PDB file of C-alpha atoms in Angstrom:
ATOM      1  CA  MET A 538     -67.168  -6.013  -4.996  1.00  0.00           C
ATOM      2  CA  LYS A 539     -63.747  -4.141  -4.401  1.00  0.00           C
ATOM      3  CA  GLU A 540     -62.982  -7.031  -2.163  1.00  0.00           C
ATOM      4  CA  ASN A 541     -63.388  -9.689  -4.832  1.00  0.00           C
ATOM      5  CA  VAL A 542     -60.986  -7.036  -7.376  1.00  0.00           C
ATOM      6  CA  ALA A 543     -58.361  -6.826  -4.530  1.00  0.00           C
ATOM      7  CA  SER A 544     -58.500 -10.445  -4.244  1.00  0.00           C
ATOM      8  CA  ALA A 545     -58.628 -10.940  -7.703  1.00  0.00           C
ATOM      9  CA  THR A 546     -55.448  -8.678  -8.393  1.00  0.00           C
ATOM     10  CA  VAL A 547     -53.455 -10.713  -5.663  1.00  0.00           C
ATOM     11  CA  PHE A 548     -53.609 -14.082  -6.927  1.00  0.00           C
ATOM     12  CA  THR A 549     -52.923 -12.640 -10.132  1.00  0.00           C
ATOM     13  CA  LEU A 550     -49.563 -11.389  -8.784  1.00  0.00           C
ATOM     14  CA  LEU A 551     -49.486 -14.600  -6.857  1.00  0.00           C
ATOM     15  CA  LEU A 552     -49.293 -16.391 -10.034  1.00  0.00           C
ATOM     16  CA  PHE A 553     -47.277 -14.500 -12.118  1.00  0.00           C
ATOM     17  CA  LEU A 554     -44.719 -14.480  -9.261  1.00  0.00           C
ATOM     18  CA  ASN A 555     -44.728 -18.197  -9.165  1.00  0.00           C
ATOM     19  CA  THR A 556     -44.886 -18.926 -12.910  1.00  0.00           C
ATOM     20  CA  CYS A 557     -41.259 -16.985 -12.583  1.00  0.00           C
ATOM     21  CA  LEU A 558     -40.414 -19.001 -10.390  1.00  0.00           C
ATOM     22  CA  LEU A 559     -40.941 -22.111 -11.861  1.00  0.00           C
ATOM     23  CA  ASN A 560     -39.339 -21.018 -14.924  1.00  0.00           C
ATOM     24  CA  GLY A 561     -36.278 -20.243 -13.166  1.00  0.00           C
ATOM     25  CA  GLN A 562     -36.893 -16.352 -13.426  1.00  0.00           C
ATOM     26  CA  LEU A 563     -35.397 -14.121 -10.096  1.00  0.00           C
ATOM     27  CA  PRO A 564     -34.345 -10.698  -8.975  1.00  0.00           C
ATOM     28  CA  PRO A 565     -30.524 -10.169 -10.175  1.00  0.00           C
ATOM     29  CA  GLY A 566     -27.922 -11.207  -8.171  1.00  0.00           C
ATOM     30  CA  LYS A 567     -25.559  -7.867  -6.253  1.00  0.00           C
ATOM     31  CA  PRO A 568     -23.233  -6.219  -8.405  1.00  0.00           C
ATOM     32  CA  GLU A 569     -19.986  -5.460  -7.668  1.00  0.00           C
ATOM     33  CA  ILE A 570     -17.667  -2.709  -8.747  1.00  0.00           C
ATOM     34  CA  PHE A 571     -13.848  -3.827  -8.827  1.00  0.00           C
ATOM     35  CA  LYS A 572     -11.719  -1.476 -10.003  1.00  0.00           C
ATOM     36  CA  CYS A 573     -11.760   2.381 -10.986  1.00  0.00           C
ATOM     37  CA  ARG A 574      -9.091   4.249 -12.726  1.00  0.00           C
ATOM     38  CA  SER A 575      -7.489   7.324 -13.593  1.00  0.00           C
ATOM     39  CA  PRO A 576      -4.801   7.481 -16.157  1.00  0.00           C
ATOM     40  CA  ASN A 577      -4.181  11.451 -15.780  1.00  0.00           C
ATOM     41  CA  LYS A 578      -5.406  12.908 -12.965  1.00  0.00           C
ATOM     42  CA  GLU A 579      -8.220  14.385 -15.438  1.00  0.00           C
ATOM     43  CA  THR A 580     -10.641  11.640 -15.934  1.00  0.00           C
ATOM     44  CA  PHE A 581     -11.486   8.303 -14.697  1.00  0.00           C
ATOM     45  CA  THR A 582     -13.416   5.109 -14.766  1.00  0.00           C
ATOM     46  CA  CYS A 583     -15.062   2.674 -13.006  1.00  0.00           C
ATOM     47  CA  TRP A 584     -16.098  -0.976 -13.800  1.00  0.00           C
ATOM     48  CA  TRP A 585     -18.810  -3.372 -12.419  1.00  0.00           C
ATOM     49  CA  ARG A 586     -19.342  -7.151 -12.262  1.00  0.00           C
ATOM     50  CA  PRO A 587     -22.576  -8.059 -12.642  1.00  0.00           C
ATOM     51  CA  GLY A 588     -24.260 -10.731 -10.295  1.00  0.00           C
ATOM     52  CA  THR A 589     -26.821 -13.529 -11.690  1.00  0.00           C
ATOM     53  CA  ASP A 590     -29.441 -12.256 -14.256  1.00  0.00           C
ATOM     54  CA  GLY A 591     -32.418 -14.069 -12.903  1.00  0.00           C
ATOM     55  CA  GLY A 592     -32.713 -15.532 -16.282  1.00  0.00           C
ATOM     56  CA  LEU A 593     -34.310 -12.260 -17.292  1.00  0.00           C
ATOM     57  CA  PRO A 594     -33.011  -8.978 -18.945  1.00  0.00           C
ATOM     58  CA  THR A 595     -31.319  -6.636 -17.116  1.00  0.00           C
ATOM     59  CA  ASN A 596     -30.177  -3.307 -16.770  1.00  0.00           C
ATOM     60  CA  TYR A 597     -27.834  -1.827 -14.828  1.00  0.00           C
ATOM     61  CA  SER A 598     -26.977   2.020 -13.600  1.00  0.00           C
ATOM     62  CA  LEU A 599     -24.320   3.862 -11.998  1.00  0.00           C
ATOM     63  CA  THR A 600     -25.472   6.558  -9.501  1.00  0.00           C
ATOM     64  CA  TYR A 601     -23.092   8.596  -7.461  1.00  0.00           C
ATOM     65  CA  HIS A 602     -22.689  12.164  -5.340  1.00  0.00           C
ATOM     66  CA  ARG A 603     -19.742  13.882  -4.286  1.00  0.00           C
ATOM     67  CA  GLU A 604     -19.060  13.878  -0.020  1.00  0.00           C
ATOM     68  CA  GLY A 605     -20.803  16.699   1.321  1.00  0.00           C
ATOM     69  CA  GLU A 606     -23.568  16.614  -1.169  1.00  0.00           C
ATOM     70  CA  THR A 607     -27.165  15.431  -1.434  1.00  0.00           C
ATOM     71  CA  LEU A 608     -28.031  15.276  -5.174  1.00  0.00           C
ATOM     72  CA  MET A 609     -27.350  12.108  -6.292  1.00  0.00           C
ATOM     73  CA  HIS A 610     -26.462  11.696 -10.442  1.00  0.00           C
ATOM     74  CA  GLU A 611     -26.395   9.474 -12.587  1.00  0.00           C
ATOM     75  CA  CYS A 612     -23.341   8.137 -14.922  1.00  0.00           C
ATOM     76  CA  PRO A 613     -22.290  10.526 -17.230  1.00  0.00           C
ATOM     77  CA  ASP A 614     -21.115   8.209 -19.917  1.00  0.00           C
ATOM     78  CA  TYR A 615     -21.781   4.520 -20.469  1.00  0.00           C
ATOM     79  CA  ILE A 616     -19.973   4.205 -23.447  1.00  0.00           C
ATOM     80  CA  THR A 617     -16.002   5.131 -23.421  1.00  0.00           C
ATOM     81  CA  GLY A 618     -15.119   2.616 -20.684  1.00  0.00           C
ATOM     82  CA  GLY A 619     -16.400  -0.469 -22.378  1.00  0.00           C
ATOM     83  CA  PRO A 620     -19.358  -2.700 -21.094  1.00  0.00           C
ATOM     84  CA  ASN A 621     -20.275  -2.522 -17.636  1.00  0.00           C
ATOM     85  CA  SER A 622     -18.386   0.771 -17.112  1.00  0.00           C
ATOM     86  CA  CYS A 623     -18.813   4.512 -16.115  1.00  0.00           C
ATOM     87  CA  HIS A 624     -16.258   7.350 -17.370  1.00  0.00           C
ATOM     88  CA  PHE A 625     -16.104  10.439 -16.009  1.00  0.00           C
ATOM     89  CA  GLY A 626     -14.768  13.259 -18.637  1.00  0.00           C
ATOM     90  CA  LYS A 627     -13.058  16.390 -17.298  1.00  0.00           C
ATOM     91  CA  GLN A 628     -15.836  18.225 -16.674  1.00  0.00           C
ATOM     92  CA  TYR A 629     -17.049  15.508 -13.877  1.00  0.00           C
ATOM     93  CA  THR A 630     -14.164  15.071 -12.101  1.00  0.00           C
ATOM     94  CA  SER A 631     -12.944  16.963  -9.182  1.00  0.00           C
ATOM     95  CA  MET A 632      -9.533  16.195  -7.687  1.00  0.00           C
ATOM     96  CA  TRP A 633      -9.394  15.345  -3.544  1.00  0.00           C
ATOM     97  CA  ARG A 634     -12.985  15.226  -3.420  1.00  0.00           C
ATOM     98  CA  THR A 635     -14.656  12.009  -2.881  1.00  0.00           C
ATOM     99  CA  TYR A 636     -17.248  10.042  -4.512  1.00  0.00           C
ATOM    100  CA  ILE A 637     -19.743   7.662  -3.547  1.00  0.00           C
ATOM    101  CA  MET A 638     -20.778   5.203  -6.078  1.00  0.00           C
ATOM    102  CA  MET A 639     -23.649   2.119  -6.300  1.00  0.00           C
ATOM    103  CA  VAL A 640     -24.542  -0.120  -9.047  1.00  0.00           C
ATOM    104  CA  ASN A 641     -28.606  -0.489  -9.502  1.00  0.00           C
ATOM    105  CA  ALA A 642     -29.487  -4.102 -10.920  1.00  0.00           C
ATOM    106  CA  THR A 643     -32.852  -4.086 -12.177  1.00  0.00           C
ATOM    107  CA  ASN A 644     -35.112  -6.982 -14.261  1.00  0.00           C
ATOM    108  CA  GLN A 645     -38.804  -7.376 -14.138  1.00  0.00           C
ATOM    109  CA  MET A 646     -38.562  -9.510 -11.068  1.00  0.00           C
ATOM    110  CA  GLY A 647     -36.928  -6.934  -8.659  1.00  0.00           C
ATOM    111  CA  SER A 648     -33.652  -4.672  -7.601  1.00  0.00           C
ATOM    112  CA  SER A 649     -30.545  -5.265  -6.157  1.00  0.00           C
ATOM    113  CA  PHE A 650     -27.645  -3.006  -5.376  1.00  0.00           C
ATOM    114  CA  SER A 651     -23.875  -3.309  -5.035  1.00  0.00           C
ATOM    115  CA  ASP A 652     -22.197  -1.958  -1.974  1.00  0.00           C
ATOM    116  CA  GLU A 653     -21.331   1.971  -2.070  1.00  0.00           C
ATOM    117  CA  LEU A 654     -17.832   2.389  -3.073  1.00  0.00           C
ATOM    118  CA  TYR A 655     -15.645   5.606  -2.142  1.00  0.00           C
ATOM    119  CA  VAL A 656     -13.326   6.809  -4.407  1.00  0.00           C
ATOM    120  CA  ASP A 657     -10.657   9.734  -4.402  1.00  0.00           C
ATOM    121  CA  VAL A 658      -9.419  10.419  -7.729  1.00  0.00           C
ATOM    122  CA  THR A 659      -6.002  11.676  -6.579  1.00  0.00           C
ATOM    123  CA  TYR A 660      -5.253   8.023  -5.370  1.00  0.00           C
ATOM    124  CA  ILE A 661      -6.353   5.638  -7.934  1.00  0.00           C
ATOM    125  CA  VAL A 662      -3.962   7.540 -10.695  1.00  0.00           C
ATOM    126  CA  GLN A 663      -2.633   4.515 -13.013  1.00  0.00           C
ATOM    127  CA  PRO A 664      -0.939   5.895 -16.196  1.00  0.00           C
ATOM    128  CA  ASP A 665      -0.618   4.254 -19.859  1.00  0.00           C
ATOM    129  CA  PRO A 666       2.835   2.588 -20.270  1.00  0.00           C
ATOM    130  CA  PRO A 667       5.470   5.120 -21.556  1.00  0.00           C
ATOM    131  CA  LEU A 668       5.448   4.938 -25.617  1.00  0.00           C
ATOM    132  CA  GLU A 669       8.479   4.832 -28.267  1.00  0.00           C
ATOM    133  CA  LEU A 670      10.912   2.436 -26.260  1.00  0.00           C
ATOM    134  CA  ALA A 671      14.009   3.055 -28.233  1.00  0.00           C
ATOM    135  CA  VAL A 672      17.291   0.691 -27.419  1.00  0.00           C
ATOM    136  CA  GLU A 673      20.607   0.610 -29.088  1.00  0.00           C
ATOM    137  CA  VAL A 674      24.122  -0.247 -28.223  1.00  0.00           C
ATOM    138  CA  LYS A 675      26.389   2.746 -27.769  1.00  0.00           C
ATOM    139  CA  GLN A 676      30.034   2.260 -28.661  1.00  0.00           C
ATOM    140  CA  PRO A 677      32.593   5.412 -27.991  1.00  0.00           C
ATOM    141  CA  GLU A 678      36.140   5.681 -28.723  1.00  0.00           C
ATOM    142  CA  ASP A 679      38.064   5.106 -25.887  1.00  0.00           C
ATOM    143  CA  ARG A 680      35.446   3.964 -23.712  1.00  0.00           C
ATOM    144  CA  LYS A 681      33.637   0.914 -22.384  1.00  0.00           C
ATOM    145  CA  PRO A 682      30.186   0.366 -24.657  1.00  0.00           C
ATOM    146  CA  TYR A 683      26.866   0.782 -23.387  1.00  0.00           C
ATOM    147  CA  LEU A 684      23.057   0.131 -23.999  1.00  0.00           C
ATOM    148  CA  TRP A 685      21.265   3.466 -24.481  1.00  0.00           C
ATOM    149  CA  ILE A 686      17.325   3.136 -23.665  1.00  0.00           C
ATOM    150  CA  LYS A 687      15.113   6.358 -24.306  1.00  0.00           C
ATOM    151  CA  TRP A 688      11.488   6.688 -23.889  1.00  0.00           C
ATOM    152  CA  SER A 689       8.319   9.178 -24.210  1.00  0.00           C
ATOM    153  CA  PRO A 690       5.890   9.696 -21.546  1.00  0.00           C
ATOM    154  CA  PRO A 691       2.681   8.813 -22.276  1.00  0.00           C
ATOM    155  CA  THR A 692       0.415  10.906 -24.372  1.00  0.00           C
ATOM    156  CA  LEU A 693      -2.352  11.957 -21.768  1.00  0.00           C
ATOM    157  CA  ILE A 694      -0.504  13.073 -19.144  1.00  0.00           C
ATOM    158  CA  ASP A 695       0.885  16.821 -19.239  1.00  0.00           C
ATOM    159  CA  LEU A 696       3.865  17.362 -17.669  1.00  0.00           C
ATOM    160  CA  LYS A 697       4.468  21.033 -18.763  1.00  0.00           C
ATOM    161  CA  THR A 698       2.161  22.413 -15.860  1.00  0.00           C
ATOM    162  CA  GLY A 699       4.266  20.593 -12.952  1.00  0.00           C
ATOM    163  CA  TRP A 700       1.332  19.374 -10.878  1.00  0.00           C
ATOM    164  CA  PHE A 701       2.179  15.777 -12.705  1.00  0.00           C
ATOM    165  CA  THR A 702       5.671  14.257 -11.959  1.00  0.00           C
ATOM    166  CA  LEU A 703       6.197  10.723 -13.341  1.00  0.00           C
ATOM    167  CA  LEU A 704       8.594   8.364 -11.705  1.00  0.00           C
ATOM    168  CA  TYR A 705       9.799   5.716 -14.508  1.00  0.00           C
ATOM    169  CA  GLU A 706      11.307   2.342 -13.779  1.00  0.00           C
ATOM    170  CA  ILE A 707      13.055  -0.256 -16.677  1.00  0.00           C
ATOM    171  CA  ARG A 708      13.349  -3.871 -16.420  1.00  0.00           C
ATOM    172  CA  LEU A 709      15.795  -6.233 -18.727  1.00  0.00           C
ATOM    173  CA  LYS A 710      16.594  -9.600 -19.030  1.00  0.00           C
ATOM    174  CA  PRO A 711      18.429 -11.693 -21.772  1.00  0.00           C
ATOM    175  CA  GLU A 712      15.649 -13.766 -23.856  1.00  0.00           C
ATOM    176  CA  LYS A 713      16.272 -16.989 -21.812  1.00  0.00           C
ATOM    177  CA  ALA A 714      16.797 -15.955 -18.659  1.00  0.00           C
ATOM    178  CA  ALA A 715      13.623 -16.574 -15.841  1.00  0.00           C
ATOM    179  CA  GLU A 716      14.857 -13.199 -13.954  1.00  0.00           C
ATOM    180  CA  TRP A 717      14.403  -9.339 -14.702  1.00  0.00           C
ATOM    181  CA  GLU A 718      16.844  -6.747 -13.328  1.00  0.00           C
ATOM    182  CA  ILE A 719      15.134  -3.858 -12.744  1.00  0.00           C
ATOM    183  CA  HIS A 720      16.730  -0.052 -12.560  1.00  0.00           C
ATOM    184  CA  PHE A 721      15.021   2.896 -11.269  1.00  0.00           C
ATOM    185  CA  ALA A 722      15.681   5.951 -13.477  1.00  0.00           C
ATOM    186  CA  GLY A 723      13.760   8.901 -11.670  1.00  0.00           C
ATOM    187  CA  GLN A 724      12.102  11.402 -13.671  1.00  0.00           C
ATOM    188  CA  GLN A 725      14.832  11.072 -16.670  1.00  0.00           C
ATOM    189  CA  THR A 726      13.606   9.629 -19.812  1.00  0.00           C
ATOM    190  CA  GLU A 727      16.911   7.852 -21.084  1.00  0.00           C
ATOM    191  CA  PHE A 728      19.139   5.293 -19.540  1.00  0.00           C
ATOM    192  CA  LYS A 729      22.446   4.214 -19.832  1.00  0.00           C
ATOM    193  CA  ILE A 730      22.977   0.032 -18.869  1.00  0.00           C
ATOM    194  CA  LEU A 731      26.468  -1.645 -18.713  1.00  0.00           C
ATOM    195  CA  SER A 732      25.928  -5.094 -17.184  1.00  0.00           C
ATOM    196  CA  LEU A 733      26.100  -6.739 -20.473  1.00  0.00           C
ATOM    197  CA  HIS A 734      26.787  -9.926 -21.875  1.00  0.00           C
ATOM    198  CA  PRO A 735      28.358 -10.023 -25.093  1.00  0.00           C
ATOM    199  CA  GLY A 736      26.475 -12.260 -27.970  1.00  0.00           C
ATOM    200  CA  GLN A 737      23.135 -12.073 -26.274  1.00  0.00           C
ATOM    201  CA  LYS A 738      19.705 -11.119 -26.862  1.00  0.00           C
ATOM    202  CA  TYR A 739      18.001  -8.795 -24.170  1.00  0.00           C
ATOM    203  CA  LEU A 740      14.405  -7.824 -23.863  1.00  0.00           C
ATOM    204  CA  VAL A 741      13.628  -4.496 -22.186  1.00  0.00           C
ATOM    205  CA  GLN A 742      10.593  -2.658 -20.969  1.00  0.00           C
ATOM    206  CA  VAL A 743      10.156   0.430 -19.132  1.00  0.00           C
ATOM    207  CA  ARG A 744       6.767   1.373 -16.622  1.00  0.00           C
ATOM    208  CA  CYS A 745       5.451   4.678 -14.834  1.00  0.00           C
ATOM    209  CA  LYS A 746       4.348   6.009 -11.885  1.00  0.00           C
ATOM    210  CA  PRO A 747       2.831   9.309 -10.511  1.00  0.00           C
ATOM    211  CA  ASP A 748       3.619  11.036  -7.582  1.00  0.00           C
ATOM    212  CA  HIS A 749       0.104   9.589  -5.897  1.00  0.00           C
ATOM    213  CA  GLY A 750      -1.202   6.195  -7.466  1.00  0.00           C
ATOM    214  CA  TYR A 751       0.096   2.795  -9.111  1.00  0.00           C
ATOM    215  CA  TRP A 752       2.720   1.812 -11.988  1.00  0.00           C
ATOM    216  CA  SER A 753       1.550   1.379 -15.254  1.00  0.00           C
ATOM    217  CA  ALA A 754       1.917  -1.525 -16.943  1.00  0.00           C
ATOM    218  CA  TRP A 755       5.299  -2.696 -18.560  1.00  0.00           C
ATOM    219  CA  SER A 756       5.674  -0.900 -22.319  1.00  0.00           C
ATOM    220  CA  PRO A 757       5.881  -4.029 -24.904  1.00  0.00           C
ATOM    221  CA  VAL A 758       9.183  -5.538 -25.119  1.00  0.00           C
ATOM    222  CA  THR A 759      11.877  -4.199 -26.906  1.00  0.00           C
ATOM    223  CA  PHE A 760      14.500  -7.067 -28.343  1.00  0.00           C
ATOM    224  CA  ILE A 761      18.373  -5.788 -28.804  1.00  0.00           C
ATOM    225  CA  GLN A 762      21.252  -8.108 -29.381  1.00  0.00           C
ATOM    226  CA  ILE A 763      24.682  -7.354 -27.979  1.00  0.00           C
ATOM    227  CA  PRO A 764      27.751  -7.773 -30.292  1.00  0.00           C
ATOM    228  CA  SER A 765      29.958 -10.467 -29.152  1.00  0.00           C
ATOM    229  CA  GLY A 766      33.259  -9.146 -27.845  1.00  0.00           C
ATOM    230  CA  ASP A 767      34.295  -8.263 -24.438  1.00  0.00           C
ATOM    231  CA  PRO A 768      31.775  -8.264 -21.808  1.00  0.00           C
ATOM    232  CA  LEU A 769      30.544  -4.622 -20.518  1.00  0.00           C
ATOM    233  CA  MET A 770      31.235  -3.502 -17.409  1.00  0.00           C
ATOM    234  CA  LEU A 771      28.923  -4.181 -14.806  1.00  0.00           C
ATOM    235  CA  GLY A 772      26.553  -1.677 -13.227  1.00  0.00           C
ATOM    236  CA  ALA A 773      24.153   1.293 -14.499  1.00  0.00           C
ATOM    237  CA  SER A 774      25.320   4.561 -15.166  1.00  0.00           C
ATOM    238  CA  HIS A 775      22.444   6.829 -13.284  1.00  0.00           C
ATOM    239  CA  TYR A 776      21.892   6.150  -9.880  1.00  0.00           C
ATOM    240  CA  LYS A 777      24.399   3.569  -8.579  1.00  0.00           C
ATOM    241  CA  ASN A 778      25.645   6.579  -6.124  1.00  0.00           C
ATOM    242  CA  HIS A 779      22.340   7.854  -5.173  1.00  0.00           C
ATOM    243  CA  LYS A 780      21.777   5.481  -1.139  1.00  0.00           C
ATOM    244  CA  SER A 781      18.571   4.313  -2.334  1.00  0.00           C
ATOM    245  CA  TYR A 782      19.407   2.921  -5.792  1.00  0.00           C
ATOM    246  CA  ARG A 783      19.037  -0.936  -5.030  1.00  0.00           C
ATOM    247  CA  PRO A 784      19.164  -2.509  -8.549  1.00  0.00           C
ATOM    248  CA  ARG A 785      17.004  -6.055  -7.898  1.00  0.00           C
ATOM    249  CA  LYS A 786      15.932  -8.981  -9.785  1.00  0.00           C
ATOM    250  CA  ILE A 787      12.367 -10.623 -10.029  1.00  0.00           C
ATOM    251  CA  SER A 788      11.105 -13.473 -11.124  1.00  0.00           C
ATOM    252  CA  SER A 789       9.455 -12.688 -14.679  1.00  0.00           C
ATOM    253  CA  GLN A 790       6.359 -15.089 -13.229  1.00  0.00           C
ATOM    254  CA  GLY A 791       6.536 -12.553 -10.290  1.00  0.00           C
ATOM    255  CA  ARG A 792       4.289  -9.144  -9.700  1.00  0.00           C
ATOM    256  CA  LEU A 793       5.265  -6.503  -7.821  1.00  0.00           C
ATOM    257  CA  ALA A 794       3.101  -4.837  -5.082  1.00  0.00           C
ATOM    258  CA  VAL A 795       2.767  -1.402  -4.294  1.00  0.00           C
ATOM    259  CA  PHE A 796       1.070   0.079  -1.363  1.00  0.00           C
ATOM    260  CA  THR A 797      -0.413   3.530  -1.386  1.00  0.00           C
ATOM    261  CA  LYS A 798      -2.527   5.156   1.457  1.00  0.00           C
ATOM    262  CA  ALA A 799      -5.344   5.072  -1.478  1.00  0.00           C
ATOM    263  CA  THR A 800      -9.325   4.771  -0.160  1.00  0.00           C
ATOM    264  CA  LEU A 801      -9.595   2.002  -3.553  1.00  0.00           C
ATOM    265  CA  THR A 802      -6.992  -0.588  -3.796  1.00  0.00           C
ATOM    266  CA  THR A 803      -8.075  -2.490  -6.270  1.00  0.00           C
ATOM    267  CA  VAL A 804      -6.691  -1.822  -9.368  1.00  0.00           C
ATOM    268  CA  GLN A 805      -5.075  -4.795 -11.597  1.00  0.00           C
TER     269      GLN A 805
END
C-alpha cells in the first residue's frame, strides 16, 4: 500500500513538472549584484539585476554577513533604494568591514543565487553632486575681469568632523564647443577663471570626490553670458602655479575613468 502511495506521489510530481515545462515555466535565472554606493560613509545601497523569472512570480531576497562572522542577516530595507535594491542605514553600516552578500531568487519551480559579492564601504563612496552652483562675471576697478564660481558641498556629507574630505573639479566650455576645459579646485568651494572669450555663452558644472571613492556626477549645468569687450586674460587664478595643476580638455562625449584599490569597482 505504501509503495502504491509513493509511486502515485512521484507520478503526480513528474506530471506537474512536465506540465510546467510544457507551459514554459522554469526556475528563475541567476541574479547579479551590479552596483553598491555610499553617499557619505554612513549608509550604503546595493542594486541587483534579476535574471529570467521562468514565467512565474519570483521573489528576491538579499542576505549578508560581515567577514569573520557566521551569522547570516537579511537585507534591512528593500524600499529606500528603489526596485531590486537593499539599503543599509547607519545602524547597519560599519567602516573598514567587508560585507559578503548574495541575492536569492525563488519561484514555484526552484531557486537560484547570485555570486557572492565582497564590499568594503570605504571604497564605494560616491557623493552626490555639489549644490547651489553660482557663476558671476566680476569686473573690479583697474584689474582684469574674471569669472567667479561658487558652490556648496552635498547636504548628506558632514565636513565639520574632519573625517571626510572632499576635492572638487570644475568644467566649462562655450555653448557650441565640443570640448570641456577642466580645472582642479582642491578643497575650496569657490574658484576664479580667466580663460574666457567675450560675447560667448558658457556652460559650467562642478563635481566632487572623497579621499577614498569615486567622483560624483556633475552638477546641473549653469549658464553664464560673458559680456562683449576685450578678451579676458588666459589662465586660472588658483592652482596655476601648483606643480600638479594642469588644466586639461576632454570631449563632451567622453568619460573619465577613476582607478582605486576598491574591492568593488562597478560604480556607474
